[in-house]
C-alpha atoms as a printed R data frame, in Angstrom:
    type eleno elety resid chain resno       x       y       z
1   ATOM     1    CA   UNK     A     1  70.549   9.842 123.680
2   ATOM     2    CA   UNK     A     2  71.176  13.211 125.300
3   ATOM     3    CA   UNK     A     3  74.526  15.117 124.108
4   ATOM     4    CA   UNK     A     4  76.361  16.134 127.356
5   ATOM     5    CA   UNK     A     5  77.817  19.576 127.012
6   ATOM     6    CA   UNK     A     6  81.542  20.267 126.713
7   ATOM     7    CA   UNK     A     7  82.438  21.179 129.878
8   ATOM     8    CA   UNK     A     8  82.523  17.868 131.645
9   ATOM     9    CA   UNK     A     9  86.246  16.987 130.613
10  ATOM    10    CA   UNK     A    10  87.802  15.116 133.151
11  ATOM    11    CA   UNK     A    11  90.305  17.958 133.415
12  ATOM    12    CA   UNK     A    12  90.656  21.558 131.611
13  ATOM    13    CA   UNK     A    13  93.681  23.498 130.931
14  ATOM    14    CA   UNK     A    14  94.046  27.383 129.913
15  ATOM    15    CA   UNK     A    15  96.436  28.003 127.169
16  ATOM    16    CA   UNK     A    16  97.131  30.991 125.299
17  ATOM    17    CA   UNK     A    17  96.337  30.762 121.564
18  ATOM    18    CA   UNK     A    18  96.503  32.698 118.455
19  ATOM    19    CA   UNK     A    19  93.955  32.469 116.009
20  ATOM    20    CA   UNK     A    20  94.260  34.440 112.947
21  ATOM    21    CA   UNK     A    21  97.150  36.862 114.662
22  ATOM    22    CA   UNK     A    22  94.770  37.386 117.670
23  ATOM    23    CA   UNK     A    23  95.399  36.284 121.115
24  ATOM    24    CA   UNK     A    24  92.033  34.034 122.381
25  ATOM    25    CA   UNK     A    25  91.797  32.097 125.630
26  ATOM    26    CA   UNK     A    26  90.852  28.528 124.574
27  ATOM    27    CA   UNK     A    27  90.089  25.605 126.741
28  ATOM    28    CA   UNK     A    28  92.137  22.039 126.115
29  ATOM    29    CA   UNK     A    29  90.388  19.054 127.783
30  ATOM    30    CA   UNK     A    30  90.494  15.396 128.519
31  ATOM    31    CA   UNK     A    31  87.717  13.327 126.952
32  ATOM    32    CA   UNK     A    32  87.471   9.819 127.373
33  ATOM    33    CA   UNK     A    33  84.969   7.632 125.207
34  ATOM    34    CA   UNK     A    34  83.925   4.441 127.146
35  ATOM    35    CA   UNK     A    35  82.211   1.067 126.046
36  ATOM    36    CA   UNK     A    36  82.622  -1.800 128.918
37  ATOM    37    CA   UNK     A    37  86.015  -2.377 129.569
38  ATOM    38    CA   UNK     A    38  87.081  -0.427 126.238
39  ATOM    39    CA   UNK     A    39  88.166   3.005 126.935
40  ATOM    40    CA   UNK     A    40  89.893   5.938 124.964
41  ATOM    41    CA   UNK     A    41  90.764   9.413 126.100
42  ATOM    42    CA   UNK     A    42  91.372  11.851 123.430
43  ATOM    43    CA   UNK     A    43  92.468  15.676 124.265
44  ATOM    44    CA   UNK     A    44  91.206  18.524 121.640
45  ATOM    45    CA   UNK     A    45  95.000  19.482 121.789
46  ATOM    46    CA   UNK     A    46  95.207  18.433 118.373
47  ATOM    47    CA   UNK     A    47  92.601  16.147 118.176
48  ATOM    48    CA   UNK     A    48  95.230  13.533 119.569
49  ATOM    49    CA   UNK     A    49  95.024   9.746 121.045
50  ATOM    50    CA   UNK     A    50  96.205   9.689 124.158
51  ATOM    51    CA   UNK     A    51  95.205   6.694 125.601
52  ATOM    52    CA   UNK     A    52  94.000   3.094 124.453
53  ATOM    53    CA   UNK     A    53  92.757   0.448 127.554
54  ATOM    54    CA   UNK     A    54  92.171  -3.113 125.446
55  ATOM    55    CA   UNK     A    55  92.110  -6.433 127.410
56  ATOM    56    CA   UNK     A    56  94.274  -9.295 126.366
57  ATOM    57    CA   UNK     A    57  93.574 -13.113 126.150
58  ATOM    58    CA   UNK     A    58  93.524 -12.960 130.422
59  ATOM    59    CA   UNK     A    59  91.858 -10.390 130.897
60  ATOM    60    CA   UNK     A    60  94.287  -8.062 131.698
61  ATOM    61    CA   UNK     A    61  93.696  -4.380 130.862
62  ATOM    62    CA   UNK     A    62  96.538  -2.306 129.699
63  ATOM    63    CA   UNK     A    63  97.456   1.008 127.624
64  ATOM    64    CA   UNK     A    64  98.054   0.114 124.356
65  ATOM    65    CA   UNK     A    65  99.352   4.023 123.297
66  ATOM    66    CA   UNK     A    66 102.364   5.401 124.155
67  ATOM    67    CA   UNK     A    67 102.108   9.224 125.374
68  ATOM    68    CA   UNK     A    68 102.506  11.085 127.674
69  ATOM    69    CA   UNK     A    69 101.306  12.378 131.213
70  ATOM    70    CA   UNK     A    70 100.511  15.850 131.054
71  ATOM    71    CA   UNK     A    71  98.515  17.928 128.699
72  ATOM    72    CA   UNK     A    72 101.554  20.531 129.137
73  ATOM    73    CA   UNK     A    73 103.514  17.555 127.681
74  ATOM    74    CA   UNK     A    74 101.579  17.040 123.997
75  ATOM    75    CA   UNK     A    75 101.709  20.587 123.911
76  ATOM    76    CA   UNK     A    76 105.520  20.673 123.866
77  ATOM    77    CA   UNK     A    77 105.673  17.348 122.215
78  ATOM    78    CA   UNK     A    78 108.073  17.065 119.783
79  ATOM    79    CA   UNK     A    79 107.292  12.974 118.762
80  ATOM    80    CA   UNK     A    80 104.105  13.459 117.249
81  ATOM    81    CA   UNK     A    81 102.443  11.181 120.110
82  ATOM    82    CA   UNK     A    82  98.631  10.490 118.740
83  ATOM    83    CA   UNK     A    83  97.662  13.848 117.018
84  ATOM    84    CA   UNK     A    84  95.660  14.288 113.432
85  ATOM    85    CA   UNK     A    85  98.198  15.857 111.055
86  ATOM    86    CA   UNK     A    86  97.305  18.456 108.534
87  ATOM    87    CA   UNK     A    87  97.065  20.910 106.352
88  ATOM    88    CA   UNK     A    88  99.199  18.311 104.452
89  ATOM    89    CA   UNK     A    89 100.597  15.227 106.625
90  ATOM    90    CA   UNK     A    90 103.937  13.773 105.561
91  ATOM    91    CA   UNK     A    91 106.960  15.405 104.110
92  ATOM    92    CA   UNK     A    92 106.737  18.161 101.009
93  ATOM    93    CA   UNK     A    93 110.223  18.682  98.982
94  ATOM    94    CA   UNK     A    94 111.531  22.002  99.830
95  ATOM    95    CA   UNK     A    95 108.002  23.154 101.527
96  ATOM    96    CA   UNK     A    96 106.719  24.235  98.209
97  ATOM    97    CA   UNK     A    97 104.595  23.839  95.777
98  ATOM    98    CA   UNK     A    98 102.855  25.025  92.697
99  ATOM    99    CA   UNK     A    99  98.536  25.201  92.175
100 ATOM   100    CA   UNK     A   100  97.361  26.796  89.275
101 ATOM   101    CA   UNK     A   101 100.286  28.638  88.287
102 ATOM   102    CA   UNK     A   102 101.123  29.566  91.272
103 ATOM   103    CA   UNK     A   103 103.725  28.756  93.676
104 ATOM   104    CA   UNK     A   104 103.070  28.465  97.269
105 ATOM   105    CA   UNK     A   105 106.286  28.411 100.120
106 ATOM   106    CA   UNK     A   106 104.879  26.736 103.441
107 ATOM   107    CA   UNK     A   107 106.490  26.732 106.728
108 ATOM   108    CA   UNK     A   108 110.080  24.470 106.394
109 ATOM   109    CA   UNK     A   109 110.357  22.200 109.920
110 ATOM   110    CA   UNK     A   110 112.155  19.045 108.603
111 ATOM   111    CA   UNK     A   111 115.756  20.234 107.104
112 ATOM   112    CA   UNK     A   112 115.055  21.815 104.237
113 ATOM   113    CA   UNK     A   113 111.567  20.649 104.164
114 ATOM   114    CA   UNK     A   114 108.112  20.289 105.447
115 ATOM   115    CA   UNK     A   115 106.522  18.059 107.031
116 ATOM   116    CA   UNK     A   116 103.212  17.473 109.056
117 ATOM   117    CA   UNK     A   117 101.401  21.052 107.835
118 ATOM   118    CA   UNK     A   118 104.648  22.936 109.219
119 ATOM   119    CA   UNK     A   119 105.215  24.735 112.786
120 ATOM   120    CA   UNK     A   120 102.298  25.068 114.096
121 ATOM   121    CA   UNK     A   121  99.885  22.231 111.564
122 ATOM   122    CA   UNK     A   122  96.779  20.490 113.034
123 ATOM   123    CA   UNK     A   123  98.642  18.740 115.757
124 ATOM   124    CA   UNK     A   124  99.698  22.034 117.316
125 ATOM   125    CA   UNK     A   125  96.312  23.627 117.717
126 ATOM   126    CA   UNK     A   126  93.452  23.618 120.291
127 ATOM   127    CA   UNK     A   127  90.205  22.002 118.400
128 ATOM   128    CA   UNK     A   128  86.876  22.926 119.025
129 ATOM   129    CA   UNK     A   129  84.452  20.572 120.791
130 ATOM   130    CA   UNK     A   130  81.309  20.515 119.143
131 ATOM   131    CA   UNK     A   131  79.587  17.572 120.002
132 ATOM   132    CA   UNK     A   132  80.708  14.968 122.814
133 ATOM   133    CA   UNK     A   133  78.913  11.596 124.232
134 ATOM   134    CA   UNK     A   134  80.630   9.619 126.976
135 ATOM   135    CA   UNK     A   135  79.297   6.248 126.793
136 ATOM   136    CA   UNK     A   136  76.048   4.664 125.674
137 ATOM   137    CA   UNK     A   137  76.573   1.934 122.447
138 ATOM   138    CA   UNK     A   138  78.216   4.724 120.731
139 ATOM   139    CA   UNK     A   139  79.929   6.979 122.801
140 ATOM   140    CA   UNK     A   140  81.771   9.858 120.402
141 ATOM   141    CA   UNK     A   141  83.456  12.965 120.134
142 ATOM   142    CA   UNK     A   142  83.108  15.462 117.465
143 ATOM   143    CA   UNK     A   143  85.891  18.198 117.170
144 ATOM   144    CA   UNK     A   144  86.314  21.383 114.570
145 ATOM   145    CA   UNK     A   145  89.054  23.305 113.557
146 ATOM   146    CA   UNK     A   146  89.007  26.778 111.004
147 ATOM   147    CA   UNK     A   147  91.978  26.497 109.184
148 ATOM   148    CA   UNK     A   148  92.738  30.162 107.603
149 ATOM   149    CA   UNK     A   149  93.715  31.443 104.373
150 ATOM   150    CA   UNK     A   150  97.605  31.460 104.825
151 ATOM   151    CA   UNK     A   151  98.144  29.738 107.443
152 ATOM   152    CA   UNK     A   152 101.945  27.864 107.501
153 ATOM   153    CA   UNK     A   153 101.581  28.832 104.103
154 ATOM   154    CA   UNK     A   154  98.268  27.257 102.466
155 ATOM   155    CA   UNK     A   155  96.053  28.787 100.813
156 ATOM   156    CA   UNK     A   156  92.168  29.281 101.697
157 ATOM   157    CA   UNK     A   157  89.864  28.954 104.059
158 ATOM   158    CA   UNK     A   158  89.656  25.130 105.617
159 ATOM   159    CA   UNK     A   159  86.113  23.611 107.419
160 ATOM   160    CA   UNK     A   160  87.670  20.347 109.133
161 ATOM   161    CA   UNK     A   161  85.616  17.642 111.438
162 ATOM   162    CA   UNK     A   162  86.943  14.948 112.837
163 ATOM   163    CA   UNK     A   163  84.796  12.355 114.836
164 ATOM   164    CA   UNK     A   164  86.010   9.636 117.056
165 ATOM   165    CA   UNK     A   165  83.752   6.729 117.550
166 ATOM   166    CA   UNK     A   166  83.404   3.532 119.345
167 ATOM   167    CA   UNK     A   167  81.227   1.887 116.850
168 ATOM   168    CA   UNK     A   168  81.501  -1.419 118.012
169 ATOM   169    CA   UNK     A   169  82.751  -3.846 120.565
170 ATOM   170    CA   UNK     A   170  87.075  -3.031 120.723
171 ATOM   171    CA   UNK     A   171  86.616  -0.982 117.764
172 ATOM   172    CA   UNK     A   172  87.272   2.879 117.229
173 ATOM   173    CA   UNK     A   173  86.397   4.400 113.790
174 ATOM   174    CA   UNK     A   174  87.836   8.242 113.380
175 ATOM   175    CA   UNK     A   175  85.703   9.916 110.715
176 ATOM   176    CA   UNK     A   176  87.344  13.036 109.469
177 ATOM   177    CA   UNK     A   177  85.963  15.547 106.299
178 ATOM   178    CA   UNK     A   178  87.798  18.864 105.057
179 ATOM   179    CA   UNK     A   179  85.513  21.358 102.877
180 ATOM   180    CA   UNK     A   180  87.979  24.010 101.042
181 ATOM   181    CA   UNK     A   181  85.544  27.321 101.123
182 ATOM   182    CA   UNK     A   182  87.502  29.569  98.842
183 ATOM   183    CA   UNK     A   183  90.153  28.602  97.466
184 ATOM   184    CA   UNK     A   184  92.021  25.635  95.668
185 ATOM   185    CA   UNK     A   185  94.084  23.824  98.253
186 ATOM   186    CA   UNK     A   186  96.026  20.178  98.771
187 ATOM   187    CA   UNK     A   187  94.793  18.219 101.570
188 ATOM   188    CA   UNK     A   188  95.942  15.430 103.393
189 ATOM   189    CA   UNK     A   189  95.391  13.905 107.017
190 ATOM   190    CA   UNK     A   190  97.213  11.299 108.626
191 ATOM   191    CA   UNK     A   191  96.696   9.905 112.224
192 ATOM   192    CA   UNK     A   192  99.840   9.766 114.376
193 ATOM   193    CA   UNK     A   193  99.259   7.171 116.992
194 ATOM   194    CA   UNK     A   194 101.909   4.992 118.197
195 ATOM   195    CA   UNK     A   195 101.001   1.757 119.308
196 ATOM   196    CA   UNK     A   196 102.196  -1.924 121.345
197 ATOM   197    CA   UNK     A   197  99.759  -4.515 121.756
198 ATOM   198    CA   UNK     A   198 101.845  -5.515 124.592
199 ATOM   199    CA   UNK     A   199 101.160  -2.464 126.526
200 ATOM   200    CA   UNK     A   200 102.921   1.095 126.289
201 ATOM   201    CA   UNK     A   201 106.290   0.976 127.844
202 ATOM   202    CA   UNK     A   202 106.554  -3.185 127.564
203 ATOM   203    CA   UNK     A   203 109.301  -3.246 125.294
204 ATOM   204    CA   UNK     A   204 109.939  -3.476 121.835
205 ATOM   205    CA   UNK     A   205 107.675  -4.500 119.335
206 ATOM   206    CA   UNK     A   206 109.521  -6.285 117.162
207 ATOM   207    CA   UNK     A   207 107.809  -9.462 117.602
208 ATOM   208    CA   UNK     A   208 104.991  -7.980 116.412
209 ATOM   209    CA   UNK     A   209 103.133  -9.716 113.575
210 ATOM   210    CA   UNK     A   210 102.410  -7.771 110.489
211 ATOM   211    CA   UNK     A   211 100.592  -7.965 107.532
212 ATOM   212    CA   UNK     A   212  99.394  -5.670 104.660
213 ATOM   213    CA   UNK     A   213  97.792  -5.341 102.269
214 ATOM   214    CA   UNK     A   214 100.620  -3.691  99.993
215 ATOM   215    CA   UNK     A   215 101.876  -5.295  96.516
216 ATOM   216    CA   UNK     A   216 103.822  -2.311  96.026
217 ATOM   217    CA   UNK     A   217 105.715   0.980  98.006
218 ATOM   218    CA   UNK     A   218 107.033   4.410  96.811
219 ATOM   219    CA   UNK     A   219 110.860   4.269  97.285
220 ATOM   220    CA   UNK     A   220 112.328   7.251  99.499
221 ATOM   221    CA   UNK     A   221 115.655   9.007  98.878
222 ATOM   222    CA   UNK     A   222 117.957   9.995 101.890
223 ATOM   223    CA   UNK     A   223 115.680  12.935 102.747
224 ATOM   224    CA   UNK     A   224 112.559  10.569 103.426
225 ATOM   225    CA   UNK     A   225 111.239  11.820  99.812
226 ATOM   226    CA   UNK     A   226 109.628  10.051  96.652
227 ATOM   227    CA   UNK     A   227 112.114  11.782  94.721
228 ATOM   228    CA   UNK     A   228 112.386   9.392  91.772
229 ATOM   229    CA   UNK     A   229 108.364   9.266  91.415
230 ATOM   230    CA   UNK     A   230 108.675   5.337  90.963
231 ATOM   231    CA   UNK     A   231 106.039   3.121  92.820
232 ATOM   232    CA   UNK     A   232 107.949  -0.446  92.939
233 ATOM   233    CA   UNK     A   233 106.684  -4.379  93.606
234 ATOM   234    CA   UNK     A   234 107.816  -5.092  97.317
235 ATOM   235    CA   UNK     A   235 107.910  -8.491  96.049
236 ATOM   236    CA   UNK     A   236 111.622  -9.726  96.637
237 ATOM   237    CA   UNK     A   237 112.301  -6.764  98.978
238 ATOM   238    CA   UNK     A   238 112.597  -6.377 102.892
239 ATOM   239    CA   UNK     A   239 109.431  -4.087 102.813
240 ATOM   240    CA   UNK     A   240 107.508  -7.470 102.179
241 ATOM   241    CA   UNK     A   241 104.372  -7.862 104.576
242 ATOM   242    CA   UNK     A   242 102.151  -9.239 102.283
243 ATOM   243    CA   UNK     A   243 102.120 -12.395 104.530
244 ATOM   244    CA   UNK     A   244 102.180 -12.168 108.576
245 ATOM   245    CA   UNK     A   245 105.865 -11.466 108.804
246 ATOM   246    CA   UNK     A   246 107.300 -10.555 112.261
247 ATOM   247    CA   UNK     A   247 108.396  -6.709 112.048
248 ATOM   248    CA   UNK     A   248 112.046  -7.113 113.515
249 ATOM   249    CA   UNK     A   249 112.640 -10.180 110.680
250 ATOM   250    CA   UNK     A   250 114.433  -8.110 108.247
251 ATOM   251    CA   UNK     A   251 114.145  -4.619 110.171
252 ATOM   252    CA   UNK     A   252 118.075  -4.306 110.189
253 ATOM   253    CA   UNK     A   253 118.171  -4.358 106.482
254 ATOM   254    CA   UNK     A   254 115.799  -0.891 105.595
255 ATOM   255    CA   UNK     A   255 117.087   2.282 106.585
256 ATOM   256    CA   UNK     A   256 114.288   5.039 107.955
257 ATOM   257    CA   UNK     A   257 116.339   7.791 107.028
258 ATOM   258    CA   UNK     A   258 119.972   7.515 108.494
259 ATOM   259    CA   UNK     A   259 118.565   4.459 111.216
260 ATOM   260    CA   UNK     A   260 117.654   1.292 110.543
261 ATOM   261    CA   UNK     A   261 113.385   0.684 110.819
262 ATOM   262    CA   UNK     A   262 110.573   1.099 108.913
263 ATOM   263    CA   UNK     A   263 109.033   4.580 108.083
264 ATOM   264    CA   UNK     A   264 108.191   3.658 104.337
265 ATOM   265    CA   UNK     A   265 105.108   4.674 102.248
266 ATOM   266    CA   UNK     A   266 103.178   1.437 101.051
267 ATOM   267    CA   UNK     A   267 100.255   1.777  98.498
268 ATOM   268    CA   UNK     A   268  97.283  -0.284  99.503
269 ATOM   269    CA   UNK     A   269  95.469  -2.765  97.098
270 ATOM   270    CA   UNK     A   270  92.364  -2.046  96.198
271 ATOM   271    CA   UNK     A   271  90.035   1.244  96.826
272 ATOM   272    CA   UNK     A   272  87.575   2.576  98.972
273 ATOM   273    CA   UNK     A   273  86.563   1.377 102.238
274 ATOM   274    CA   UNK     A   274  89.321  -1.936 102.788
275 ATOM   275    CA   UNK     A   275  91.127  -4.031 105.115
276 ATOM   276    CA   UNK     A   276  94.824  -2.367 105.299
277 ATOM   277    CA   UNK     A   277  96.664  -3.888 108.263
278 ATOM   278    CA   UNK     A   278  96.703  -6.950 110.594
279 ATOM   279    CA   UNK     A   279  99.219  -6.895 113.624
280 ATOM   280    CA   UNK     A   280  99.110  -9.482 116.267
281 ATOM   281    CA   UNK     A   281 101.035  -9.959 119.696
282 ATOM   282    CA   UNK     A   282 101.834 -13.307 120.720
283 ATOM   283    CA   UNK     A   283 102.747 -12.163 124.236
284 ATOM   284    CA   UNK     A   284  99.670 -10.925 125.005
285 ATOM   285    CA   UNK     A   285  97.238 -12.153 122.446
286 ATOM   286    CA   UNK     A   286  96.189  -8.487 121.689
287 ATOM   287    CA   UNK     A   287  95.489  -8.267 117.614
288 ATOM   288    CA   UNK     A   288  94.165  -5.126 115.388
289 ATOM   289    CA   UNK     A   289  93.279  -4.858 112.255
290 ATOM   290    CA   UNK     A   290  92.909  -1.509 110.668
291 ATOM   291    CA   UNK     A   291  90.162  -0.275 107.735
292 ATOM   292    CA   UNK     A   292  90.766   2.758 105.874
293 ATOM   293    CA   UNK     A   293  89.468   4.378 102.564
294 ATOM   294    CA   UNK     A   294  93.005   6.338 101.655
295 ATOM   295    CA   UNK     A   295  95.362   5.236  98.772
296 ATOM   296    CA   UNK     A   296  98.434   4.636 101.063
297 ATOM   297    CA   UNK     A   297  99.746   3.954 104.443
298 ATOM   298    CA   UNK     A   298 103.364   5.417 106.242
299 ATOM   299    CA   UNK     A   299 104.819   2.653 108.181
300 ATOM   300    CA   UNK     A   300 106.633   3.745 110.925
301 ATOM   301    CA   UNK     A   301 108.527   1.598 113.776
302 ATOM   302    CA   UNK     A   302 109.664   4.116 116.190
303 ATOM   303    CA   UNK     A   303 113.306   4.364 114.804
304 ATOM   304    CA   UNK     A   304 114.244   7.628 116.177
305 ATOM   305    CA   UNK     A   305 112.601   6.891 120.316
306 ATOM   306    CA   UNK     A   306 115.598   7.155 122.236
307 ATOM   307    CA   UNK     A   307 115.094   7.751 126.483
308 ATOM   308    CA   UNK     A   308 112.223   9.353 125.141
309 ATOM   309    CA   UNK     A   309 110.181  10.481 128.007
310 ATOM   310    CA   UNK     A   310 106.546   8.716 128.576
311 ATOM   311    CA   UNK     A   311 103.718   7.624 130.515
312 ATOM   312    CA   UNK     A   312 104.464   6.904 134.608
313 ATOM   313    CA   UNK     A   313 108.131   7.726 134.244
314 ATOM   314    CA   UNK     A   314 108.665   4.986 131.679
315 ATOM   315    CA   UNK     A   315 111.294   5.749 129.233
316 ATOM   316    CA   UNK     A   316 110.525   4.845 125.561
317 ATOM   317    CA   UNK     A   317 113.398   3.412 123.636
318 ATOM   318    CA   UNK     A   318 113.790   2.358 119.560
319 ATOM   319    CA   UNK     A   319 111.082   0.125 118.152
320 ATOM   320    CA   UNK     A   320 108.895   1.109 121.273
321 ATOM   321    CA   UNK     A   321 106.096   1.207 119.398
322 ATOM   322    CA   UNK     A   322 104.247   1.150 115.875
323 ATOM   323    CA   UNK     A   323 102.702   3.826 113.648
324 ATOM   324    CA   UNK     A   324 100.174   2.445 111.155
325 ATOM   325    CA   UNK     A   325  99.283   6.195 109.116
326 ATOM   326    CA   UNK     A   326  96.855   6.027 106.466
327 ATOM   327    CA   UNK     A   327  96.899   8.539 103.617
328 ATOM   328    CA   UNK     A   328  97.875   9.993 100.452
329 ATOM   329    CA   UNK     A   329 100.891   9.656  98.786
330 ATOM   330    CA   UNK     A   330 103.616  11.463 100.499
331 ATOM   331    CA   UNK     A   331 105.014  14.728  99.009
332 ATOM   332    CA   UNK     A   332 101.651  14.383  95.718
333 ATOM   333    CA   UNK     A   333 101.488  17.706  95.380
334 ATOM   334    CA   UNK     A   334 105.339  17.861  93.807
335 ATOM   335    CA   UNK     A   335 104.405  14.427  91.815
336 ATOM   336    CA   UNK     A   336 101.714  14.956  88.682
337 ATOM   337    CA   UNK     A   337 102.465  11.050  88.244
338 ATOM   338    CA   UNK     A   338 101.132  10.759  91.947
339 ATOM   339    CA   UNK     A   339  97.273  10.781  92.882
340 ATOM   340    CA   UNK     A   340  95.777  14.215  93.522
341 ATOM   341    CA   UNK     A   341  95.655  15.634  96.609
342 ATOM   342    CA   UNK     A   342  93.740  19.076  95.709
343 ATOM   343    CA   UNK     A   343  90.622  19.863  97.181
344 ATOM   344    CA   UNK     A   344  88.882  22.861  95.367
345 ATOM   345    CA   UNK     A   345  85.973  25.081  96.453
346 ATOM   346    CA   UNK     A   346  83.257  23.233  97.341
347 ATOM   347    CA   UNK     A   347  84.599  20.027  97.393
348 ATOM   348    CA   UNK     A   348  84.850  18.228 100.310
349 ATOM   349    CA   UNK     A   349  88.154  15.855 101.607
350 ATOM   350    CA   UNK     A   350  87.130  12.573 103.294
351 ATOM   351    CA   UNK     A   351  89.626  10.010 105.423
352 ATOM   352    CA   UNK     A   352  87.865   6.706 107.245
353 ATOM   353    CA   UNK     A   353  89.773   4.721 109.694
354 ATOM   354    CA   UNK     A   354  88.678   1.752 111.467
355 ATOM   355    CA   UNK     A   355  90.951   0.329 114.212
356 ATOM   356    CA   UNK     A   356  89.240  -3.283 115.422
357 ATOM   357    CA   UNK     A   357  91.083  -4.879 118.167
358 ATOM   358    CA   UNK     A   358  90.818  -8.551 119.756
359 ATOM   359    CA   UNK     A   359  92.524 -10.610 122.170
């Protein structure tokens, strides 16, 4: 099938961007990937979700992401609605850390840490389009981003791809790689995407159905850290899910930070290429399951929505909607005990997701 060429977006935006301390006019589109009645529209703002359009058991086609309007919105979006996180996704202790002897200070943006690459990380930069198919069986998008030596404070040169792809009927794989050209640096991606089966501004979604496939979790400390290292059974605890287990069941005993939810790192069973979550709405009879080939997954229940402005004037309130973020463990580069997260010259990172819904 022919490639079309970038310009088609559905609608382009000017914005002012600085690339390796040089000021460079950069276009941020709208790109929506279509299969029948199964849509999604990305923006190269981050390489971010913005939209999800999934039938349920009627019929009925609704927005499954929540988000926001505007591309002059994600760019001043403070929520983290639907971007690819990076350098390093997740919180680091104190924005620091030490590779090969030496220690490395990155931007600070949470408290006294860091968290989601710093400032200005992955979700706060304009992607280039290299490759982009509408529809067809396998309609795609293929985005790039140069990630310098230095910047928020990592070292070397970064190659990263990420490819979103609707490989199949209701199902959208993302496909991203990371080749460090120069110099020993950690690496770790997470997609942000907050979801409700039920529709995007329909309420809570603590009816939701969840399972995972998690036998165990890494304990946080006040500061959303791993500070104690240990990686404990969830058997006996509230962070259970091993069994379909509505998500508001025990939500009022776990504490995301200072509020009650969920926003918990759970390692997955297994390795490579598996099965990680089920969630189901019986409302609306929308289900997903979600593949991935990383070692852990954040759950996050949208503790900290509050009036938070969305799509068509809706308002987004706590528990609006779900994050399901695959990838390493959180803060690894602090924790020897901890998988590596290191990527050295040559070597390339890889992260697989595979969302799959029905209805």
């Amino acid at each position: 099938m022919a490639r079309a060429p970038v310009f088609p977006a559905l609608l382009c935006l000017a914005v002012l961007a600085l690339a390796g301390g040089a000021d460079a006019r950069k276009m941020v589109g709208v790109y929506e990937l279509k299969r029948g009645d199964f849509s999604v529209k990305m923006t190269n703002w981050g390489a971010t979700i913005m939209s999800i359009l999934v039938p349920d058991s009627k019929g009925n086609l609704a927005d499954v992401v929540l988000g926001m309007d505007t591309l002059a919105e994600y760019v001043n979006d403070t929520s983290y609605f639907g971007p690819l996180n990076g350098r390093v996704a997740q919180r680091m202790a104190r924005g620091r850390f030490v590779l090969d002897g030496k220690v490395y200070h990155t931007y600070i943006n949470d408290g006294k840490n860091a968290i989601h690459g710093g400032k200005r990380g992955f979700s706060k930069v304009i992607w280039t389009v290299k490759e982009y198919v509408a529809g067809g069986d396998s309609p795609y998008i293929t985005m790039y981003y140069r990630s310098f030596d230095g910047e928020q404070g990592f070292p070397g040169d970064l190659d990263v791809y990420a490819t979103y792809q609707l490989t199949g009927p209701y199902e959208l794989s993302i496909r991203t790689n990371a080749t460090a050209l120069n110099k020993a640096t950690p690496v770790n991606f997470l997609q942000h995407v907050y979801l409700n089966l039920g529709g995007e501004g329909s309420g809570d979604i603590l009816g939701h159905t969840l399972q995972l496939s998690a036998s165990r979790y890494t304990p946080l400390d006040v500061e959303m850290l791993p500070s104690s290292g240990r990686v404990d059974p969830v058997a006996g605890t509230s962070y259970d899910f091993r069994t379909p287990t509505p998500i508001g069941a025990r939500i009022r005993q776990v504490m995301g930070g200072k509020v009650y939810g969920y926003d918990i790192n759970y390692v997955i069973d297994g390795e490579g290429m598996r099965k990680v979550a089920a969630v189901r709405d019986g409302k609306s009879g929308r289900a997903l399951e979600l593949w991935a080939n990383q070692p852990a997954m954040q759950l996050y229940t949208g503790n900290f929505l509050n009036h938070t402005k969305g799509k068509g004037g809706k308002l987004y309130e706590q528990y609006g909607g779900f994050c399901l973020e695959t990838q390493a463990y959180p803060d690894a580069v602090n924790h020897p005990e901890f998988p590596s997260v290191t990527v050295r010259p040559g070597q390339v990172y890889k992260h697989d997701m595979r969302f799959t819904f029905s209805f």
